[in-house]
Structures are given as structure tokens and as C-alpha cells.
């Protein structure tokens, strides 16, 4: 299963795992709906440009405003702390953002197999903004799943529920890995390197709390492999992420094998 395909069922898994759970949510009440509407506007714009050799661009005065809506953190994600009640909304948000990432990565104007390397370089501004938003959404989702797990009663700790949590974690972890791989691209502009690296550093604790030790080490290794192509500011931020993840305790979701 591809990295994109592996998260296709995230929102459904979130709803199934959450049955019977009630808590105060910090995702705005209409955050998920805002995401749906913003993503639909972007997809409509993409369809309108199907006859064109390019997808919507952030630098375009009109297209950029439509794209900006889909990355409106305050309107869509709200603020910490996130709880189990936020899981379905957060995973829906992750799904919609991933569809945008996929559209730019797999774009082909002539219906031929996509040149993903060319797309990643050409659309790096749009892809970087999506990676950044996704990293925030992943960190929020992992925090929410950890909260959910911490409040499960003994009779709620079923194999089926834990299997759903494992699948959610896998999909979210692959998104973080995708961002780490993006940093290894030598075509990535310094400002885009720094955007991704800083968001990794800022959300390191929540990401580490949701990832098992072997996967932490694999993520660290991937980021270390990116270091030679990074500018000093991005290297510093990646180093901060690595330091935080390396020192983080392993509790809750991290301990789920």
C-alpha cells in the first residue's frame, strides 16, 4: 500500500475507536467543516485548470488566497490541548490535506505517468505549506490519541480498538516520514527547508510521544541523512527535533507494540 493510500481509512478508524468516548474538544466546532469547504474550493480550482499545464500556485494573487484558506491553522485546528473527542475531526483534516499533497505530487498535465521529482521541485512552495500543516495536524492527532488511550477503562481495552489505534498511528507516522524525506531533496529552497524543520522542532514532543522507540530511531536516521543538504538554520531546527525525540520518555501510545 502506498504512503497516500495507507491513510485513506484514518477518519473511519477514528470514529470506530472513539465509540462511547466523550470529552471537551479543542478543534473548533466547525474546523472540520471549514477544512472540507476549503479543500473543495482548492479541488474545484484544480479541476478548472485541468486543461492548463500547471496546478494552482501560491504566488498567484487569486489562487494563493484560495490555497491560504486550506492552511488556516486557527480556523481549522484551533489550539492545544487535544483530546479523544477531537480524533475524528483531526483525522478528517489529515485526509483532506493529504489529498492536496497527493494532487501536487502526482500531477501530470498530459495524462502520462507523473514526473514526481519534477513536481516536487516545481510545486515545492505548495507542498511545503501542506507538509507544515500536516505536521501540525499529525502532532495534534497523536496528542488526541494519547489522551483517548489514557482514559480507556479496562473493559474498553479490546484487541480491535488497539488494532485501530495502531493503524491510525502508522498512517500518521508515514506523514512525518514523508516530511523528513522532503527535507532530503537538494532542490528544496532554504526557506522551505526552514519551514519544515521548524515545525518538526516545535512539535517534536507530541510526535515523539506517539511513536515507538524503533520508529523514533528510523525517523532520526532519516533526518540525519538530510543534514548535509540543509542550511545552518534548518540544520539547527532538525538537531533540536532529534534531541527532543532522543530524550523523550516512552509512555502511552509510544509503548503500544
PDB file of C-alpha atoms in Angstrom:
ATOM      1  CA  UNK A   1       0.000   0.000   0.000  1.00  0.00           C
ATOM      2  CA  UNK A   2       1.308   3.447  -0.886  1.00  0.00           C
ATOM      3  CA  UNK A   3       2.015   6.178   1.639  1.00  0.00           C
ATOM      4  CA  UNK A   4      -1.034   8.062   0.353  1.00  0.00           C
ATOM      5  CA  UNK A   5      -3.278   5.007   0.314  1.00  0.00           C
ATOM      6  CA  UNK A   6      -2.367   3.931   3.822  1.00  0.00           C
ATOM      7  CA  UNK A   7      -4.253   6.838   5.421  1.00  0.00           C
ATOM      8  CA  UNK A   8      -7.417   6.536   3.350  1.00  0.00           C
ATOM      9  CA  UNK A   9      -9.295   4.922   6.255  1.00  0.00           C
ATOM     10  CA  UNK A  10      -7.994   7.157   9.036  1.00  0.00           C
ATOM     11  CA  UNK A  11     -11.203   9.077   9.707  1.00  0.00           C
ATOM     12  CA  UNK A  12     -13.302   5.898   9.765  1.00  0.00           C
ATOM     13  CA  UNK A  13     -10.847   4.279  12.161  1.00  0.00           C
ATOM     14  CA  UNK A  14     -11.013   7.317  14.408  1.00  0.00           C
ATOM     15  CA  UNK A  15     -14.775   7.133  14.583  1.00  0.00           C
ATOM     16  CA  UNK A  16     -14.769   3.405  15.333  1.00  0.00           C
ATOM     17  CA  UNK A  17     -12.166   3.677  18.084  1.00  0.00           C
ATOM     18  CA  UNK A  18     -13.925   6.619  19.682  1.00  0.00           C
ATOM     19  CA  UNK A  19     -17.318   4.987  20.250  1.00  0.00           C
ATOM     20  CA  UNK A  20     -18.571   5.795  23.726  1.00  0.00           C
ATOM     21  CA  UNK A  21     -15.936   8.447  24.433  1.00  0.00           C
ATOM     22  CA  UNK A  22     -16.950  11.974  25.411  1.00  0.00           C
ATOM     23  CA  UNK A  23     -14.633  14.863  26.253  1.00  0.00           C
ATOM     24  CA  UNK A  24     -14.105  18.555  25.627  1.00  0.00           C
ATOM     25  CA  UNK A  25     -12.642  19.178  22.179  1.00  0.00           C
ATOM     26  CA  UNK A  26     -10.230  21.948  21.215  1.00  0.00           C
ATOM     27  CA  UNK A  27     -10.621  21.635  17.441  1.00  0.00           C
ATOM     28  CA  UNK A  28     -13.065  24.450  16.543  1.00  0.00           C
ATOM     29  CA  UNK A  29     -16.649  23.240  16.289  1.00  0.00           C
ATOM     30  CA  UNK A  30     -16.680  23.959  12.561  1.00  0.00           C
ATOM     31  CA  UNK A  31     -12.983  23.232  11.995  1.00  0.00           C
ATOM     32  CA  UNK A  32     -13.550  20.007  10.103  1.00  0.00           C
ATOM     33  CA  UNK A  33     -16.323  21.582   8.011  1.00  0.00           C
ATOM     34  CA  UNK A  34     -14.054  24.559   7.274  1.00  0.00           C
ATOM     35  CA  UNK A  35     -11.405  22.112   6.094  1.00  0.00           C
ATOM     36  CA  UNK A  36     -13.933  20.325   3.878  1.00  0.00           C
ATOM     37  CA  UNK A  37     -15.075  23.577   2.278  1.00  0.00           C
ATOM     38  CA  UNK A  38     -11.541  24.918   1.791  1.00  0.00           C
ATOM     39  CA  UNK A  39     -10.345  21.642   0.274  1.00  0.00           C
ATOM     40  CA  UNK A  40     -13.379  21.522  -2.026  1.00  0.00           C
ATOM     41  CA  UNK A  41     -12.561  25.040  -3.268  1.00  0.00           C
ATOM     42  CA  UNK A  42      -8.974  24.013  -3.995  1.00  0.00           C
ATOM     43  CA  UNK A  43     -10.084  20.845  -5.792  1.00  0.00           C
ATOM     44  CA  UNK A  44     -12.597  22.840  -7.853  1.00  0.00           C
ATOM     45  CA  UNK A  45      -9.820  25.232  -8.815  1.00  0.00           C
ATOM     46  CA  UNK A  46      -7.626  22.277  -9.770  1.00  0.00           C
ATOM     47  CA  UNK A  47     -10.337  20.800 -11.993  1.00  0.00           C
ATOM     48  CA  UNK A  48     -10.835  24.163 -13.677  1.00  0.00           C
ATOM     49  CA  UNK A  49      -7.145  24.171 -14.574  1.00  0.00           C
ATOM     50  CA  UNK A  50      -7.075  20.608 -15.949  1.00  0.00           C
ATOM     51  CA  UNK A  51      -6.648  21.955 -19.465  1.00  0.00           C
ATOM     52  CA  UNK A  52      -3.710  24.065 -18.267  1.00  0.00           C
ATOM     53  CA  UNK A  53      -0.107  22.878 -17.921  1.00  0.00           C
ATOM     54  CA  UNK A  54       0.040  23.842 -14.238  1.00  0.00           C
ATOM     55  CA  UNK A  55      -1.822  23.481 -10.944  1.00  0.00           C
ATOM     56  CA  UNK A  56      -2.885  26.472  -8.762  1.00  0.00           C
ATOM     57  CA  UNK A  57       0.079  28.399  -7.408  1.00  0.00           C
ATOM     58  CA  UNK A  58       0.565  30.013  -4.039  1.00  0.00           C
ATOM     59  CA  UNK A  59       2.293  33.001  -5.656  1.00  0.00           C
ATOM     60  CA  UNK A  60      -0.725  33.800  -7.818  1.00  0.00           C
ATOM     61  CA  UNK A  61      -2.789  36.641  -6.260  1.00  0.00           C
ATOM     62  CA  UNK A  62      -6.128  34.877  -6.792  1.00  0.00           C
ATOM     63  CA  UNK A  63      -5.134  31.227  -6.483  1.00  0.00           C
ATOM     64  CA  UNK A  64      -2.950  31.997  -3.475  1.00  0.00           C
ATOM     65  CA  UNK A  65      -5.912  33.309  -1.482  1.00  0.00           C
ATOM     66  CA  UNK A  66      -7.893  30.133  -2.128  1.00  0.00           C
ATOM     67  CA  UNK A  67      -4.914  27.994  -1.136  1.00  0.00           C
ATOM     68  CA  UNK A  68      -4.318  30.050   2.015  1.00  0.00           C
ATOM     69  CA  UNK A  69      -7.752  29.049   3.322  1.00  0.00           C
ATOM     70  CA  UNK A  70      -6.815  25.398   3.309  1.00  0.00           C
ATOM     71  CA  UNK A  71      -3.844  26.130   5.593  1.00  0.00           C
ATOM     72  CA  UNK A  72      -5.692  28.391   8.055  1.00  0.00           C
ATOM     73  CA  UNK A  73      -4.442  26.839  11.284  1.00  0.00           C
ATOM     74  CA  UNK A  74      -6.567  28.907  13.665  1.00  0.00           C
ATOM     75  CA  UNK A  75      -9.826  28.226  11.832  1.00  0.00           C
ATOM     76  CA  UNK A  76      -9.181  24.533  11.218  1.00  0.00           C
ATOM     77  CA  UNK A  77      -7.007  23.198  14.046  1.00  0.00           C
ATOM     78  CA  UNK A  78      -7.725  25.574  16.908  1.00  0.00           C
ATOM     79  CA  UNK A  79      -5.342  25.048  19.802  1.00  0.00           C
ATOM     80  CA  UNK A  80      -3.984  22.582  22.332  1.00  0.00           C
ATOM     81  CA  UNK A  81      -4.791  20.538  24.316  1.00  0.00           C
ATOM     82  CA  UNK A  82      -6.436  17.976  22.038  1.00  0.00           C
ATOM     83  CA  UNK A  83      -8.483  15.114  23.452  1.00  0.00           C
ATOM     84  CA  UNK A  84     -10.030  11.900  22.242  1.00  0.00           C
ATOM     85  CA  UNK A  85     -13.114  13.835  21.210  1.00  0.00           C
ATOM     86  CA  UNK A  86     -11.023  15.603  18.557  1.00  0.00           C
ATOM     87  CA  UNK A  87      -9.863  12.428  16.818  1.00  0.00           C
ATOM     88  CA  UNK A  88     -12.491  12.148  14.037  1.00  0.00           C
ATOM     89  CA  UNK A  89     -12.198  15.839  13.123  1.00  0.00           C
ATOM     90  CA  UNK A  90      -8.406  15.749  13.165  1.00  0.00           C
ATOM     91  CA  UNK A  91      -8.169  12.642  11.027  1.00  0.00           C
ATOM     92  CA  UNK A  92     -10.617  14.096   8.520  1.00  0.00           C
ATOM     93  CA  UNK A  93      -8.397  17.178   8.358  1.00  0.00           C
ATOM     94  CA  UNK A  94      -5.342  14.971   7.817  1.00  0.00           C
ATOM     95  CA  UNK A  95      -7.110  13.122   5.000  1.00  0.00           C
ATOM     96  CA  UNK A  96      -8.054  16.306   3.173  1.00  0.00           C
ATOM     97  CA  UNK A  97      -4.558  17.757   3.478  1.00  0.00           C
ATOM     98  CA  UNK A  98      -3.062  14.527   2.188  1.00  0.00           C
ATOM     99  CA  UNK A  99      -5.280  14.699  -0.895  1.00  0.00           C
ATOM    100  CA  UNK A 100      -3.790  18.104  -1.664  1.00  0.00           C
ATOM    101  CA  UNK A 101      -0.277  16.750  -1.153  1.00  0.00           C
ATOM    102  CA  UNK A 102      -1.093  13.877  -3.490  1.00  0.00           C
ATOM    103  CA  UNK A 103      -2.569  16.149  -6.164  1.00  0.00           C
ATOM    104  CA  UNK A 104       0.612  18.208  -6.435  1.00  0.00           C
ATOM    105  CA  UNK A 105       2.984  15.259  -6.140  1.00  0.00           C
ATOM    106  CA  UNK A 106       1.228  13.132  -8.772  1.00  0.00           C
ATOM    107  CA  UNK A 107       0.233  15.902 -11.192  1.00  0.00           C
ATOM    108  CA  UNK A 108       0.501  15.158 -14.889  1.00  0.00           C
ATOM    109  CA  UNK A 109      -0.706  17.636 -17.492  1.00  0.00           C
ATOM    110  CA  UNK A 110      -0.658  15.132 -20.355  1.00  0.00           C
ATOM    111  CA  UNK A 111      -2.189  12.088 -18.593  1.00  0.00           C
ATOM    112  CA  UNK A 112       1.159  10.319 -18.741  1.00  0.00           C
ATOM    113  CA  UNK A 113       2.807   8.816 -15.634  1.00  0.00           C
ATOM    114  CA  UNK A 114       3.693  11.736 -13.334  1.00  0.00           C
ATOM    115  CA  UNK A 115       7.225  13.027 -13.059  1.00  0.00           C
ATOM    116  CA  UNK A 116       7.191  13.193  -9.269  1.00  0.00           C
ATOM    117  CA  UNK A 117      10.744  14.518  -8.973  1.00  0.00           C
ATOM    118  CA  UNK A 118       9.861  17.420 -11.271  1.00  0.00           C
ATOM    119  CA  UNK A 119       6.592  18.048  -9.421  1.00  0.00           C
ATOM    120  CA  UNK A 120       8.272  18.087  -6.023  1.00  0.00           C
ATOM    121  CA  UNK A 121      10.718  20.721  -7.254  1.00  0.00           C
ATOM    122  CA  UNK A 122       8.200  22.751  -9.265  1.00  0.00           C
ATOM    123  CA  UNK A 123       5.454  22.815  -6.627  1.00  0.00           C
ATOM    124  CA  UNK A 124       7.664  22.883  -3.568  1.00  0.00           C
ATOM    125  CA  UNK A 125       6.073  26.043  -2.148  1.00  0.00           C
ATOM    126  CA  UNK A 126       2.618  24.472  -2.180  1.00  0.00           C
ATOM    127  CA  UNK A 127       3.922  21.111  -0.995  1.00  0.00           C
ATOM    128  CA  UNK A 128       5.923  22.698   1.810  1.00  0.00           C
ATOM    129  CA  UNK A 129       2.889  24.549   3.150  1.00  0.00           C
ATOM    130  CA  UNK A 130       0.957  21.273   3.071  1.00  0.00           C
ATOM    131  CA  UNK A 131       3.758  19.371   4.837  1.00  0.00           C
ATOM    132  CA  UNK A 132       3.866  22.066   7.509  1.00  0.00           C
ATOM    133  CA  UNK A 133       0.125  21.950   8.117  1.00  0.00           C
ATOM    134  CA  UNK A 134       0.128  18.158   8.102  1.00  0.00           C
ATOM    135  CA  UNK A 135       2.885  18.019  10.713  1.00  0.00           C
ATOM    136  CA  UNK A 136       0.799  20.247  12.987  1.00  0.00           C
ATOM    137  CA  UNK A 137      -2.269  18.082  12.377  1.00  0.00           C
ATOM    138  CA  UNK A 138      -0.315  14.887  12.996  1.00  0.00           C
ATOM    139  CA  UNK A 139       1.077  16.216  16.281  1.00  0.00           C
ATOM    140  CA  UNK A 140      -2.456  17.204  17.323  1.00  0.00           C
ATOM    141  CA  UNK A 141      -3.811  13.786  16.315  1.00  0.00           C
ATOM    142  CA  UNK A 142      -1.149  11.904  18.257  1.00  0.00           C
ATOM    143  CA  UNK A 143      -1.845  14.035  21.318  1.00  0.00           C
ATOM    144  CA  UNK A 144      -5.564  13.300  20.969  1.00  0.00           C
ATOM    145  CA  UNK A 145      -4.976   9.556  20.562  1.00  0.00           C
ATOM    146  CA  UNK A 146      -2.726   9.534  23.628  1.00  0.00           C
ATOM    147  CA  UNK A 147      -5.461  11.280  25.608  1.00  0.00           C
ATOM    148  CA  UNK A 148      -8.016   8.789  24.350  1.00  0.00           C
ATOM    149  CA  UNK A 149      -5.866   5.820  25.362  1.00  0.00           C
ATOM    150  CA  UNK A 150      -5.190   7.261  28.804  1.00  0.00           C
ATOM    151  CA  UNK A 151      -8.934   7.409  29.556  1.00  0.00           C
ATOM    152  CA  UNK A 152      -9.868   3.898  28.415  1.00  0.00           C
ATOM    153  CA  UNK A 153     -11.434   1.702  31.073  1.00  0.00           C
ATOM    154  CA  UNK A 154     -10.237  -1.876  31.488  1.00  0.00           C
ATOM    155  CA  UNK A 155     -13.195  -3.341  29.590  1.00  0.00           C
ATOM    156  CA  UNK A 156     -12.635  -0.870  26.726  1.00  0.00           C
ATOM    157  CA  UNK A 157      -9.084  -2.042  26.059  1.00  0.00           C
ATOM    158  CA  UNK A 158     -10.008  -4.512  23.331  1.00  0.00           C
ATOM    159  CA  UNK A 159      -7.773  -6.001  20.665  1.00  0.00           C
ATOM    160  CA  UNK A 160      -9.935  -4.467  17.935  1.00  0.00           C
ATOM    161  CA  UNK A 161      -9.645  -0.985  19.437  1.00  0.00           C
ATOM    162  CA  UNK A 162      -5.874  -1.257  19.849  1.00  0.00           C
ATOM    163  CA  UNK A 163      -5.538  -2.520  16.287  1.00  0.00           C
ATOM    164  CA  UNK A 164      -7.398   0.566  15.091  1.00  0.00           C
ATOM    165  CA  UNK A 165      -5.076   2.764  17.124  1.00  0.00           C
ATOM    166  CA  UNK A 166      -2.040   1.031  15.623  1.00  0.00           C
ATOM    167  CA  UNK A 167      -3.351   1.665  12.099  1.00  0.00           C
ATOM    168  CA  UNK A 168      -4.007   5.317  12.880  1.00  0.00           C
ATOM    169  CA  UNK A 169      -0.510   5.672  14.282  1.00  0.00           C
ATOM    170  CA  UNK A 170       1.029   4.042  11.212  1.00  0.00           C
ATOM    171  CA  UNK A 171      -0.712   6.423   8.827  1.00  0.00           C
ATOM    172  CA  UNK A 172       0.268   9.461  10.892  1.00  0.00           C
ATOM    173  CA  UNK A 173       3.845   8.265  11.256  1.00  0.00           C
ATOM    174  CA  UNK A 174       4.180   7.890   7.493  1.00  0.00           C
ATOM    175  CA  UNK A 175       3.209  11.529   7.074  1.00  0.00           C
ATOM    176  CA  UNK A 176       6.068  12.573   9.361  1.00  0.00           C
ATOM    177  CA  UNK A 177       8.410  10.319   7.410  1.00  0.00           C
ATOM    178  CA  UNK A 178       7.237  11.975   4.197  1.00  0.00           C
ATOM    179  CA  UNK A 179       8.168  15.387   5.573  1.00  0.00           C
ATOM    180  CA  UNK A 180      11.587  14.075   6.604  1.00  0.00           C
ATOM    181  CA  UNK A 181      12.124  12.729   3.095  1.00  0.00           C
ATOM    182  CA  UNK A 182      11.127  16.104   1.645  1.00  0.00           C
ATOM    183  CA  UNK A 183      13.990  17.690   3.592  1.00  0.00           C
ATOM    184  CA  UNK A 184      16.467  15.400   1.839  1.00  0.00           C
ATOM    185  CA  UNK A 185      15.640  16.896  -1.563  1.00  0.00           C
ATOM    186  CA  UNK A 186      18.575  19.117  -2.634  1.00  0.00           C
ATOM    187  CA  UNK A 187      16.169  21.157  -4.792  1.00  0.00           C
ATOM    188  CA  UNK A 188      14.274  22.371  -1.719  1.00  0.00           C
ATOM    189  CA  UNK A 189      14.769  26.107  -1.259  1.00  0.00           C
ATOM    190  CA  UNK A 190      16.329  27.265   2.039  1.00  0.00           C
ATOM    191  CA  UNK A 191      13.146  28.996   3.180  1.00  0.00           C
ATOM    192  CA  UNK A 192      11.152  25.811   2.606  1.00  0.00           C
ATOM    193  CA  UNK A 193      13.770  23.733   4.416  1.00  0.00           C
ATOM    194  CA  UNK A 194      13.420  26.038   7.390  1.00  0.00           C
ATOM    195  CA  UNK A 195       9.608  25.969   7.412  1.00  0.00           C
ATOM    196  CA  UNK A 196       9.512  22.175   7.629  1.00  0.00           C
ATOM    197  CA  UNK A 197      12.429  21.895  10.045  1.00  0.00           C
ATOM    198  CA  UNK A 198      10.975  24.462  12.457  1.00  0.00           C
ATOM    199  CA  UNK A 199       7.570  22.778  12.554  1.00  0.00           C
ATOM    200  CA  UNK A 200       9.253  19.460  13.272  1.00  0.00           C
ATOM    201  CA  UNK A 201      11.158  21.054  16.155  1.00  0.00           C
ATOM    202  CA  UNK A 202       8.083  22.819  17.540  1.00  0.00           C
ATOM    203  CA  UNK A 203       6.028  19.622  17.558  1.00  0.00           C
ATOM    204  CA  UNK A 204       8.790  17.184  18.480  1.00  0.00           C
ATOM    205  CA  UNK A 205       7.428  16.244  21.912  1.00  0.00           C
ATOM    206  CA  UNK A 206       3.931  15.363  20.670  1.00  0.00           C
ATOM    207  CA  UNK A 207       5.317  13.449  17.701  1.00  0.00           C
ATOM    208  CA  UNK A 208       7.753  11.508  19.888  1.00  0.00           C
ATOM    209  CA  UNK A 209       5.001  10.621  22.364  1.00  0.00           C
ATOM    210  CA  UNK A 210       3.106   8.805  19.630  1.00  0.00           C
ATOM    211  CA  UNK A 211       5.954   6.841  18.056  1.00  0.00           C
ATOM    212  CA  UNK A 212       7.519   3.603  19.315  1.00  0.00           C
ATOM    213  CA  UNK A 213      11.302   3.583  20.004  1.00  0.00           C
ATOM    214  CA  UNK A 214      12.369   1.683  16.835  1.00  0.00           C
ATOM    215  CA  UNK A 215      10.342   4.072  14.683  1.00  0.00           C
ATOM    216  CA  UNK A 216      11.809   7.051  16.515  1.00  0.00           C
ATOM    217  CA  UNK A 217      15.267   5.826  15.597  1.00  0.00           C
ATOM    218  CA  UNK A 218      14.281   5.300  11.956  1.00  0.00           C
ATOM    219  CA  UNK A 219      12.903   8.853  11.802  1.00  0.00           C
ATOM    220  CA  UNK A 220      16.049  10.248  13.406  1.00  0.00           C
ATOM    221  CA  UNK A 221      18.199   8.367  10.884  1.00  0.00           C
ATOM    222  CA  UNK A 222      16.164   9.792   8.006  1.00  0.00           C
ATOM    223  CA  UNK A 223      16.612  13.330   9.313  1.00  0.00           C
ATOM    224  CA  UNK A 224      20.311  12.810   9.903  1.00  0.00           C
ATOM    225  CA  UNK A 225      20.601  11.767   6.267  1.00  0.00           C
ATOM    226  CA  UNK A 226      19.048  15.107   5.308  1.00  0.00           C
ATOM    227  CA  UNK A 227      21.533  17.190   7.288  1.00  0.00           C
ATOM    228  CA  UNK A 228      24.193  17.527   4.528  1.00  0.00           C
ATOM    229  CA  UNK A 229      21.809  19.367   2.172  1.00  0.00           C
ATOM    230  CA  UNK A 230      20.311  21.659   4.835  1.00  0.00           C
ATOM    231  CA  UNK A 231      21.292  25.239   5.503  1.00  0.00           C
ATOM    232  CA  UNK A 232      22.528  26.069   9.047  1.00  0.00           C
ATOM    233  CA  UNK A 233      19.179  27.337  10.390  1.00  0.00           C
ATOM    234  CA  UNK A 234      17.364  24.236   9.173  1.00  0.00           C
ATOM    235  CA  UNK A 235      20.146  22.006  10.485  1.00  0.00           C
ATOM    236  CA  UNK A 236      19.767  23.624  13.894  1.00  0.00           C
ATOM    237  CA  UNK A 237      16.000  23.043  13.963  1.00  0.00           C
ATOM    238  CA  UNK A 238      16.386  19.426  12.864  1.00  0.00           C
ATOM    239  CA  UNK A 239      19.014  18.969  15.572  1.00  0.00           C
ATOM    240  CA  UNK A 240      16.528  20.285  18.138  1.00  0.00           C
ATOM    241  CA  UNK A 241      13.935  17.794  16.921  1.00  0.00           C
ATOM    242  CA  UNK A 242      16.408  14.933  17.153  1.00  0.00           C
ATOM    243  CA  UNK A 243      17.484  15.973  20.641  1.00  0.00           C
ATOM    244  CA  UNK A 244      13.896  16.168  21.904  1.00  0.00           C
ATOM    245  CA  UNK A 245      12.869  12.852  20.364  1.00  0.00           C
ATOM    246  CA  UNK A 246      16.002  11.101  21.624  1.00  0.00           C
ATOM    247  CA  UNK A 247      15.383  12.255  25.201  1.00  0.00           C
ATOM    248  CA  UNK A 248      11.601  11.809  25.258  1.00  0.00           C
ATOM    249  CA  UNK A 249      10.153   9.254  27.708  1.00  0.00           C
ATOM    250  CA  UNK A 250       8.184   6.364  26.245  1.00  0.00           C
ATOM    251  CA  UNK A 251       4.706   6.289  27.736  1.00  0.00           C
ATOM    252  CA  UNK A 252       1.175   5.758  26.458  1.00  0.00           C
ATOM    253  CA  UNK A 253       0.976   5.394  22.688  1.00  0.00           C
ATOM    254  CA  UNK A 254       4.751   5.084  22.414  1.00  0.00           C
ATOM    255  CA  UNK A 255       4.581   1.813  24.372  1.00  0.00           C
ATOM    256  CA  UNK A 256       1.924   0.219  22.162  1.00  0.00           C
ATOM    257  CA  UNK A 257       3.598  -2.532  20.161  1.00  0.00           C
TER     258      UNK A 257
END
